[in-house]
Short mmCIF file of C-alpha atoms in Angstrom, two decimals:
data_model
loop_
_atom_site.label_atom_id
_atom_site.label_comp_id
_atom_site.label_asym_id
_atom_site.label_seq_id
_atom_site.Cartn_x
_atom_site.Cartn_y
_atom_site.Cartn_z
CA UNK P 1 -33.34 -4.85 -13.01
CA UNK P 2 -31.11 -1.81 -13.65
CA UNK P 3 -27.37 -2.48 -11.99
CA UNK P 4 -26.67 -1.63 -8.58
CA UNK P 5 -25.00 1.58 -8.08
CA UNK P 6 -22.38 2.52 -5.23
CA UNK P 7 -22.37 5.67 -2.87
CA UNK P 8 -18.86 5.47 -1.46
CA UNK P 9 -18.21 6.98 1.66
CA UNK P 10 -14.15 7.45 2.39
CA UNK P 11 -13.66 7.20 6.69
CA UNK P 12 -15.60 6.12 9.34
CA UNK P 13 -15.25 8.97 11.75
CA UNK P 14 -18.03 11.38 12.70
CA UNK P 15 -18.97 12.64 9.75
CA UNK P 16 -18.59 9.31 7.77
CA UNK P 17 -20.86 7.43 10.54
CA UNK P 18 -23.65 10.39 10.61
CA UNK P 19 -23.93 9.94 6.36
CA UNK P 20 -23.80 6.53 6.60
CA UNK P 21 -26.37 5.79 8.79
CA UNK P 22 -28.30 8.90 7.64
CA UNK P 23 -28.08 8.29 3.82
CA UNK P 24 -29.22 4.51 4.69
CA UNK P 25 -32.60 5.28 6.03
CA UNK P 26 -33.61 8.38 3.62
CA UNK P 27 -32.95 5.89 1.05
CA UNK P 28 -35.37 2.92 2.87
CA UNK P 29 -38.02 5.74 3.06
CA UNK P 30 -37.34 6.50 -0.75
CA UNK P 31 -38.00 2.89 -0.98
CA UNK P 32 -35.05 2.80 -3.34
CA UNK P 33 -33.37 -0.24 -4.80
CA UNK P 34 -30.90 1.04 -7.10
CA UNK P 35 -28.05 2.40 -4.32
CA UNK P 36 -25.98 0.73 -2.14
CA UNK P 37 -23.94 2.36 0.44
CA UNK P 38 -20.27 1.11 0.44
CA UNK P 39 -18.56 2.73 3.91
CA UNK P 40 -14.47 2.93 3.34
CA UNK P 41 -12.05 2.56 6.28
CA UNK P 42 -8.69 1.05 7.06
CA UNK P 43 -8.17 -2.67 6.34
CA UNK P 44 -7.47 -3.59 10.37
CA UNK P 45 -9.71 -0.98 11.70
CA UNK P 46 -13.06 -2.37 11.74
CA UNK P 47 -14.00 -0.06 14.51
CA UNK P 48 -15.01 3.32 15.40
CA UNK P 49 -12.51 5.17 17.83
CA UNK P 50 -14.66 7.43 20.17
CA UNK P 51 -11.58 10.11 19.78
CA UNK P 52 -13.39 12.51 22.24
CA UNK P 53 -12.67 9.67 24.94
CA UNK P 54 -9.17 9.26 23.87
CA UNK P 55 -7.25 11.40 26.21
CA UNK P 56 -9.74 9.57 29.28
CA UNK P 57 -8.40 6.32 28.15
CA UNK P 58 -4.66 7.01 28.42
CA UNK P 59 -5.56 7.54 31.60
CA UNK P 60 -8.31 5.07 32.97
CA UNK P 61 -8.93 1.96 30.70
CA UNK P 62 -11.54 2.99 29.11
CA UNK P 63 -10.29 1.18 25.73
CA UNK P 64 -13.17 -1.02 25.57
CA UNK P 65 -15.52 1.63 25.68
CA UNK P 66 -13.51 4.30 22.95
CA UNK P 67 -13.54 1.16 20.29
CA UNK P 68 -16.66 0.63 19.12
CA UNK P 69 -17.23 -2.33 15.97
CA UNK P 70 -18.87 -1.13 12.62
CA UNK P 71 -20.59 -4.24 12.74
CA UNK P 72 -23.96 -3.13 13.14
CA UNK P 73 -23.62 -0.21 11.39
CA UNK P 74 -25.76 -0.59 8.71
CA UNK P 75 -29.96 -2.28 9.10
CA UNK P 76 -29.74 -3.71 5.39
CA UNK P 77 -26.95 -6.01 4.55
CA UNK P 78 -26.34 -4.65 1.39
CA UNK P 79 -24.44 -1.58 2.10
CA UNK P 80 -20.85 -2.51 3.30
CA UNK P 81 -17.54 -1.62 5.70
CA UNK P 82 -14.94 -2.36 3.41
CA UNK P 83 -11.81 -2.84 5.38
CA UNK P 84 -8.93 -0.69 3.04
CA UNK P 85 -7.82 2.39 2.40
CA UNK P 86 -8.28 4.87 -0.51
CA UNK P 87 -5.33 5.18 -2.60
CA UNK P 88 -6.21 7.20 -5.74
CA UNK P 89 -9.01 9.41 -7.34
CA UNK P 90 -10.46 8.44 -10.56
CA UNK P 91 -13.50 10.41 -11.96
CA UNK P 92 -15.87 7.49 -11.39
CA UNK P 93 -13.55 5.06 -8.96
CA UNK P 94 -11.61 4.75 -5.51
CA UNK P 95 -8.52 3.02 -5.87
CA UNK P 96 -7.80 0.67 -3.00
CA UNK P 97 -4.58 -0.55 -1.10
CA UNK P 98 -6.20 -3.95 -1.60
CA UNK P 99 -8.17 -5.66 -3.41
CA UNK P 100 -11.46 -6.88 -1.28
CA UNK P 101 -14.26 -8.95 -2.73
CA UNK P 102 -16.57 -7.95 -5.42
CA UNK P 103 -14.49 -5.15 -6.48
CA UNK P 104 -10.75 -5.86 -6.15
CA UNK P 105 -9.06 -2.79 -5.73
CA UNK P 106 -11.17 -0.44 -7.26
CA UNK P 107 -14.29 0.54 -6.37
CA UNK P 108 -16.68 2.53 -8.99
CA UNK P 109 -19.29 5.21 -7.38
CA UNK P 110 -22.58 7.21 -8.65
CA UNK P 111 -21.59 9.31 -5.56
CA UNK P 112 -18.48 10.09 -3.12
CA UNK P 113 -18.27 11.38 0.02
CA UNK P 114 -14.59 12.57 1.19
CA UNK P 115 -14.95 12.10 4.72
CA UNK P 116 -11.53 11.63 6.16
CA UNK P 117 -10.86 13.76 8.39
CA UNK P 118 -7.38 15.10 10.46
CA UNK P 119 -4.47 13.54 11.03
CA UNK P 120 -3.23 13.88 14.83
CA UNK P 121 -1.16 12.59 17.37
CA UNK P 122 -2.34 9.58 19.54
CA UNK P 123 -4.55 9.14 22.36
CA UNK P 124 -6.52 11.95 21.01
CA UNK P 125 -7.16 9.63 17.26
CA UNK P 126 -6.22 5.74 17.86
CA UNK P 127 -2.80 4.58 17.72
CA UNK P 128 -3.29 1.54 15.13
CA UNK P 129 -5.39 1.02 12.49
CA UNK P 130 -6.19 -2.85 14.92
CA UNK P 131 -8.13 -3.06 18.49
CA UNK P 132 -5.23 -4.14 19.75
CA UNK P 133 -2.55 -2.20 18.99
CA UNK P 134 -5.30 0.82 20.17
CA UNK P 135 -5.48 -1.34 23.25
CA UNK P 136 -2.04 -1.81 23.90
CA UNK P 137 -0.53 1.92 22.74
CA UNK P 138 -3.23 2.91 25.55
CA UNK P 139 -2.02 1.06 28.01
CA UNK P 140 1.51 1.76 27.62
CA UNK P 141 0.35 5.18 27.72
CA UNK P 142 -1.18 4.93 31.25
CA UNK P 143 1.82 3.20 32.93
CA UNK P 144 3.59 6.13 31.97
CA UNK P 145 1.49 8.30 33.21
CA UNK P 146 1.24 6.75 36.40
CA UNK P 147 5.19 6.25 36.42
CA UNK P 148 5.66 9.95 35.97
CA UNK P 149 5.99 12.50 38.65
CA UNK P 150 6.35 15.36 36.51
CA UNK P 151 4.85 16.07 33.04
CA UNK P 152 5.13 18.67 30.72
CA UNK P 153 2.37 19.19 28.38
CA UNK P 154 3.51 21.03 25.15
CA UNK P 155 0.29 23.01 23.74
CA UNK P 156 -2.78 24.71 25.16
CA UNK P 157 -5.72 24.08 22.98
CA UNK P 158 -8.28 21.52 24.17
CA UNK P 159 -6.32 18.14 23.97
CA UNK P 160 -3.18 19.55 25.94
CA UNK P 161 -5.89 20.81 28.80
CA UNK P 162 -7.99 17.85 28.55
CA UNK P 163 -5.26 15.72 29.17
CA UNK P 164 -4.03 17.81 31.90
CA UNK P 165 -7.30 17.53 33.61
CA UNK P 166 -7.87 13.88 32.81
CA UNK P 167 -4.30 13.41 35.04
CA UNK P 168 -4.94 15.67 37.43
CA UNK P 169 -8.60 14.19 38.10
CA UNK P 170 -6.87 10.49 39.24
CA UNK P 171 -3.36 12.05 40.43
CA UNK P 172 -3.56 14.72 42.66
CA UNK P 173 0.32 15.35 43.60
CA UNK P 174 2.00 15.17 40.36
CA UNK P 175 3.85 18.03 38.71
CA UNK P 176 2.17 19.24 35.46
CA UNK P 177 3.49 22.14 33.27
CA UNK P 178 1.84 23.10 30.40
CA UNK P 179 3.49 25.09 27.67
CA UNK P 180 1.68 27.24 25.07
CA UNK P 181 3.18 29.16 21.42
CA UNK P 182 0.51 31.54 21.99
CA UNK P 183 -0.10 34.42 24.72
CA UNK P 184 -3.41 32.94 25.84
CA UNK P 185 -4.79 29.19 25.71
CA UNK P 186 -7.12 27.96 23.45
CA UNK P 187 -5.66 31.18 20.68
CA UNK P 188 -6.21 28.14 17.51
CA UNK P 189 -9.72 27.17 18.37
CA UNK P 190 -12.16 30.08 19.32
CA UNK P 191 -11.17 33.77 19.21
CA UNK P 192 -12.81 34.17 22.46
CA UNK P 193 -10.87 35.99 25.51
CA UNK P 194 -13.21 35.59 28.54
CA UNK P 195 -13.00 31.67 27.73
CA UNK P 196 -9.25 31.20 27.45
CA UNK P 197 -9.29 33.37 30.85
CA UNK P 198 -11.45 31.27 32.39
CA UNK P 199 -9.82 28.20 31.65
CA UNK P 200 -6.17 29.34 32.44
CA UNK P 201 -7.42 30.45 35.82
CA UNK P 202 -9.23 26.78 35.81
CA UNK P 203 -5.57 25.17 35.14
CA UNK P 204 -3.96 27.68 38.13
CA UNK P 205 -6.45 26.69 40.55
CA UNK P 206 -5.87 23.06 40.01
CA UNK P 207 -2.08 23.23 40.48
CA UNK P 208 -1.09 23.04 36.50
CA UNK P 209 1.54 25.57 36.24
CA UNK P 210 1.33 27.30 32.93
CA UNK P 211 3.92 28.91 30.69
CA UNK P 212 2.66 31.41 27.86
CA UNK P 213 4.40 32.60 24.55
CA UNK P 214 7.29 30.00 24.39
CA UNK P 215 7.56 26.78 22.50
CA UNK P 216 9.39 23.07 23.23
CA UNK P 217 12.69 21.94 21.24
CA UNK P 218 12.13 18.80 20.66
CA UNK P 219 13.62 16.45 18.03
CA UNK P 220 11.44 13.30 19.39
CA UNK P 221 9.33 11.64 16.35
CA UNK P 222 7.14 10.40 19.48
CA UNK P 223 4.21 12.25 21.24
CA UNK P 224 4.51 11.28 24.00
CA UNK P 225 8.58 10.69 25.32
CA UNK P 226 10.85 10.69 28.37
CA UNK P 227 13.18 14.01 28.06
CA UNK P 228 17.13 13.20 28.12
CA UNK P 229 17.89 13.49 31.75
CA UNK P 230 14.75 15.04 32.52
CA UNK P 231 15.55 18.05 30.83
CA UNK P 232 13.31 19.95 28.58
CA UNK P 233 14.36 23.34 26.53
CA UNK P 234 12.01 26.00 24.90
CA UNK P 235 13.03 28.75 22.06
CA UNK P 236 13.33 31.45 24.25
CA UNK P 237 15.87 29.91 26.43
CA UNK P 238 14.58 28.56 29.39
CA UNK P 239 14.84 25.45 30.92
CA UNK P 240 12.51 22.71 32.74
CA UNK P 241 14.18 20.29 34.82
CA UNK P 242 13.35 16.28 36.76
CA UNK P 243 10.63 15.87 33.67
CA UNK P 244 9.49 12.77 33.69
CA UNK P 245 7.18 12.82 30.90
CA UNK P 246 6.39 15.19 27.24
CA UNK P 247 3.07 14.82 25.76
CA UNK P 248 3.03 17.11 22.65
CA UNK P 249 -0.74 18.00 22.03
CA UNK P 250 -0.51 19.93 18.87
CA UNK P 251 -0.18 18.46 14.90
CA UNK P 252 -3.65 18.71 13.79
CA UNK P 253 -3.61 18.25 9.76
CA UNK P 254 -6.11 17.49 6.68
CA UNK P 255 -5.97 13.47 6.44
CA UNK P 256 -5.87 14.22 2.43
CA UNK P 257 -3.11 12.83 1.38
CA UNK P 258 -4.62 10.04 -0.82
CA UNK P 259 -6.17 12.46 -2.64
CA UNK P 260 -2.55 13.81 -4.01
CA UNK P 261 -1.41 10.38 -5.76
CA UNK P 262 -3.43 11.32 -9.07
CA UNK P 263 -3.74 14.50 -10.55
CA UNK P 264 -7.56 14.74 -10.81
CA UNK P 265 -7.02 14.48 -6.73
CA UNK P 266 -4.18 16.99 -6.23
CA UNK P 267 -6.52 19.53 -7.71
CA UNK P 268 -9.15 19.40 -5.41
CA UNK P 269 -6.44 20.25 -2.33
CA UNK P 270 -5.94 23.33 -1.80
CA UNK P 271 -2.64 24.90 -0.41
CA UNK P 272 -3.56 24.15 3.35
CA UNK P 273 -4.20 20.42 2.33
CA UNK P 274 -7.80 20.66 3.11
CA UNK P 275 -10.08 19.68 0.24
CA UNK P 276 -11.67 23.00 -1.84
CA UNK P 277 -15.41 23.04 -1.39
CA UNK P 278 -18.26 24.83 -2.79
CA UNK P 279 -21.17 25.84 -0.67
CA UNK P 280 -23.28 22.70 -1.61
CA UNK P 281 -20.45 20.59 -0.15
CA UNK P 282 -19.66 19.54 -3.77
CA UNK P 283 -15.69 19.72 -4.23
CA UNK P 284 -14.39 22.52 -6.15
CA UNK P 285 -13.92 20.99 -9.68
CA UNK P 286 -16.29 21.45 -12.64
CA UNK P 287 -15.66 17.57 -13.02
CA UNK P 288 -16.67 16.24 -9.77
CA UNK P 289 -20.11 17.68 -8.98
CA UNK P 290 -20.83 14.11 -7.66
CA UNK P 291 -17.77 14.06 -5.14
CA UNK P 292 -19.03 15.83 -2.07
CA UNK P 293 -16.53 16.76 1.42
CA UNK P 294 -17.88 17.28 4.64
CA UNK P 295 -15.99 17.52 8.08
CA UNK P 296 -12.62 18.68 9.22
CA UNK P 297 -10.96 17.39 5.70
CA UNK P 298 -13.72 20.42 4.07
CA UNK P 299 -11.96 23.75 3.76
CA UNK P 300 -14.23 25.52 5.49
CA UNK P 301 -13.28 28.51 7.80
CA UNK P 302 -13.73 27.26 10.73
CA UNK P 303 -12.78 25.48 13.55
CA UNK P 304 -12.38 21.69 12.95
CA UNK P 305 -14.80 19.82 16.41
CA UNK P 306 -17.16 16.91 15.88
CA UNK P 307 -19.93 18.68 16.47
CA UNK P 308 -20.06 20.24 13.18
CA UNK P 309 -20.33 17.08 11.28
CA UNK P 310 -23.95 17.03 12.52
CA UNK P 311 -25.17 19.84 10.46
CA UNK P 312 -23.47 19.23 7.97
CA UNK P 313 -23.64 15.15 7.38
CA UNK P 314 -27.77 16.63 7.05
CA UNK P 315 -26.78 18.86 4.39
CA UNK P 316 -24.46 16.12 2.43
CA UNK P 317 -27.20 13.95 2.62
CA UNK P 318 -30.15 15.91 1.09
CA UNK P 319 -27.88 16.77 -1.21
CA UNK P 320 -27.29 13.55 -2.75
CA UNK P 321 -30.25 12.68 -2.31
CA UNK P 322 -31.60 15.59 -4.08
CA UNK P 323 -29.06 14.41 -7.02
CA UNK P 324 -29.55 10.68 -6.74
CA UNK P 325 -33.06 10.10 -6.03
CA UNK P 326 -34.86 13.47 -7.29
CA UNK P 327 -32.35 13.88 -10.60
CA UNK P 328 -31.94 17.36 -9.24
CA UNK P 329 -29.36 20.05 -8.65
CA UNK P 330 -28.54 20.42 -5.15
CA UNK P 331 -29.74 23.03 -2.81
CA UNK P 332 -28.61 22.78 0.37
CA UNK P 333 -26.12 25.26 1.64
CA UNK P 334 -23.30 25.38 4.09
CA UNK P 335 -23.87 27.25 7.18
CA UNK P 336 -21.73 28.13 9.93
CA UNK P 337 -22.68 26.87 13.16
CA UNK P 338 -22.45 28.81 15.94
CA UNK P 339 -19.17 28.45 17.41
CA UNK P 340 -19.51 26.30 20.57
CA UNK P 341 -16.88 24.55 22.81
CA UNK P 342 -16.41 22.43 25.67
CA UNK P 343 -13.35 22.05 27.12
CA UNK P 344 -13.54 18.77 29.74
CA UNK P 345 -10.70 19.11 32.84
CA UNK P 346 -11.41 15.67 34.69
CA UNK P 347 -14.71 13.94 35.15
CA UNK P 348 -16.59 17.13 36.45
CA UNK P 349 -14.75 20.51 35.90
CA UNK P 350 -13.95 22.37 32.57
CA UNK P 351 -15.77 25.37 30.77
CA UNK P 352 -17.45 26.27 27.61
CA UNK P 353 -18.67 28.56 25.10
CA UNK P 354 -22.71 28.21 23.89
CA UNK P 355 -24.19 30.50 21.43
CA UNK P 356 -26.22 32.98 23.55
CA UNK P 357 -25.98 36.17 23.94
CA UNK P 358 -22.99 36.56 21.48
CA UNK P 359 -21.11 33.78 23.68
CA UNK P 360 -21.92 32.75 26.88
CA UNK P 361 -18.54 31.72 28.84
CA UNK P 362 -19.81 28.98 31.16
CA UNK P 363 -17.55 27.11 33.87
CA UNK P 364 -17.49 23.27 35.41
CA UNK P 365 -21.57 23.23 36.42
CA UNK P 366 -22.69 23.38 33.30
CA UNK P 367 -19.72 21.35 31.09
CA UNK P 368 -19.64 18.55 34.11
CA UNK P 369 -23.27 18.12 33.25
CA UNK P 370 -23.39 17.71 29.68
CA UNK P 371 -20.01 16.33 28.22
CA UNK P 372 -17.28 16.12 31.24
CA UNK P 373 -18.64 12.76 33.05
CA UNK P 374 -19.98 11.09 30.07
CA UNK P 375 -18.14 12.25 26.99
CA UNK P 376 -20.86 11.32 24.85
CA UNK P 377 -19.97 8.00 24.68
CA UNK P 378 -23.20 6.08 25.07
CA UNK P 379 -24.26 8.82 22.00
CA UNK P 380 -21.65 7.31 19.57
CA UNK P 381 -22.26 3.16 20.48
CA UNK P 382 -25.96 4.38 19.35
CA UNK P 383 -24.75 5.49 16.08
CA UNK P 384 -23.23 2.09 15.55
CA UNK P 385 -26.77 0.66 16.48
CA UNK P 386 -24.93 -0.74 19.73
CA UNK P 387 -25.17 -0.86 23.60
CA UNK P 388 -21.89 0.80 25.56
CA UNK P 389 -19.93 -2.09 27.60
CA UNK P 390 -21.37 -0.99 31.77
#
């Protein structure tokens, strides 16, 4: 019997999860014995954090139902979660943190899959790489918000209104401000005006107060922090006073900076630190056709949301299939989604783009039904092959 060979997948987030458990059963129906699926991911964080529930559970404990284990993960025990984190490119090996068993601290692969994602600030991604420290940083996180009577929320894409609605939806008297760079909200995630209308007049008509075109000073290494005697400054001068509470919702960047501690790695980034791609998914280097990027780490022009990875972890997967399995080139081609967003404010308000009629604008019916109560929750514990805590 020919040796084992490895298809390493680096992070466990959307798009690592969706190849995972997709690449598992194309290769049970292949009937194949020859690949084994190792699944990369933080040495203490042997779960999944449901990151679209985040922002809900700095408000409401929800932290046992945004941390779900890998432990069912995978059907066949022979594809692994390897609790570590990628270090180093080689041509033909991951280089570990640690050393784990069977491997030590490097890891060869037939196949790679770069699927690591952004960077960003906590609730919205988990605060430790451990269920507790997640569990903790969360609850910290409510007792200030329940503590505060005024917050200031610096940055209007989704997260900063999110989190405004997730507060407003359990407090209904305290003070929140939100402050956006831009001259309209949501101007980094969807170059659509009717929607950032309709969700600024959705912030105005539940008493969030918002401030266009001006940025916070702050010199806080903290997200989320209590202003020096209340007092919070922006560039052009003017001044917000009794603030209680700063949550900075903006920060988003390409997790890639593993790839930059070897050369062969460094190449592959490209000046935004996302990871070059070619329309196959392959990365960008006539050396690494069998290295493959999917997700918000992919430098695709786009907008970075989960519900990309879906396509695309299809794609990724037929492709190296196509290579592994079929000893073929792959075929399978990038293709933009249609740009779609939903925008929660609380547990039954928020709005939405969908891709009808060039963009259909739609308000709180319609987003309360299918994301704002639920958050697609029970959809991720089913990835994992598990039932959501009631």
């Amino acid at each position: 019997m020919s040796q084992i060979k490895n298809i390493v997948i680096i992070g466990g987030g959307f798009a690592g999860v969706r190849v995972a458990r997709g690449l598992e059963k194309e290769l049970a129906d292949a009937r194949d014995a020859q690949y084994r699926i190792i699944l990369v991911e933080k040495q203490k964080k042997n779960h999944f954090y449901h990151s679209i529930g985040g922002l809900r559970a700095a408000v409401i404990d929800w932290s046992d139902r945004v941390m779900i284990p890998y432990t069912n993960l995978f059907k066949d025990n022979k594809h692994r979660v390897i609790q570590a984190s990628a270090e180093k490119l080689e041509r033909g090996h991951v280089i570990l943190d640690r050393e784990v068993d069977t491997f030590g601290s490097s890891v060869p692969f037939a196949y790679l899959v770069i699927a690591t994602g952004t960077a960003y600030h906590a609730p919205a991604k988990s605060y430790t790489d451990d269920m507790e420290g997640t569990r903790d940083g969360l609850a910290q996180l409510r007792q200030q918000v329940k503590s505060a009577k005024s917050i200031l929320i610096a940055g209007g894409g989704p997260v900063g209104i999110e989190f405004a609605g997730e507060v407003r939806d359990v407090y209904k008297d305290k003070k929140i401000i939100l402050l956006h760079p831009q001259d309209r909200l949501l101007s980094g995630s969807i170059s659509n005006l009717k929607l950032s209308q309709k969700a600024h007049d959705l912030l105005l008509k539940n008493n969030v107060q918002v401030v266009l075109n001006d940025r916070i000073i702050t010199e806080s290494n903290s997200p989320v922090y209590k202003p020096e005697n209340g007092v919070v400054e922006t560039k052009l001068g003017q001044r917000f006073t009794g603030i209680d509470m700063v949550f900075l919702a903006f920060g988003n960047r390409p997790n890639t900076y593993w790839l930059k501690n070897s050369d062969l790695g460094a190449s592959i980034v490209s000046d935004t630190g996302y990871v070059k791609v070619k329309p196959t998914y392959q990365v960008d280097h006539p050396d690494l056709k069998h290295v493959f990027v999917l997700g918000d780490a992919a430098d695709f022009d786009e907008s970075k949301h989960a519900y990309r990875t879906k396509n695309q972890s299809v794609a990724v997967i037929k492709n190296v299939v196509q290579m592994a399995i079929h000893n073929a080139s792959p075929d399978v081609e990038h293709k933009k989604d249609f740009d779609t967003m939903f925008v929660t404010f609380g547990k039954k308000q928020g709005v939405g783009l969908l891709p009808f009629f060039g963009g259909w604008v739609v308000g709180s019916f319609i987003v309360g039904m299918l994301k704002s109560s639920s958050l697609f929750i029970e959809k991720s514990w089913e990835s994992l092959n598990l039932a959501p805590p009631n």
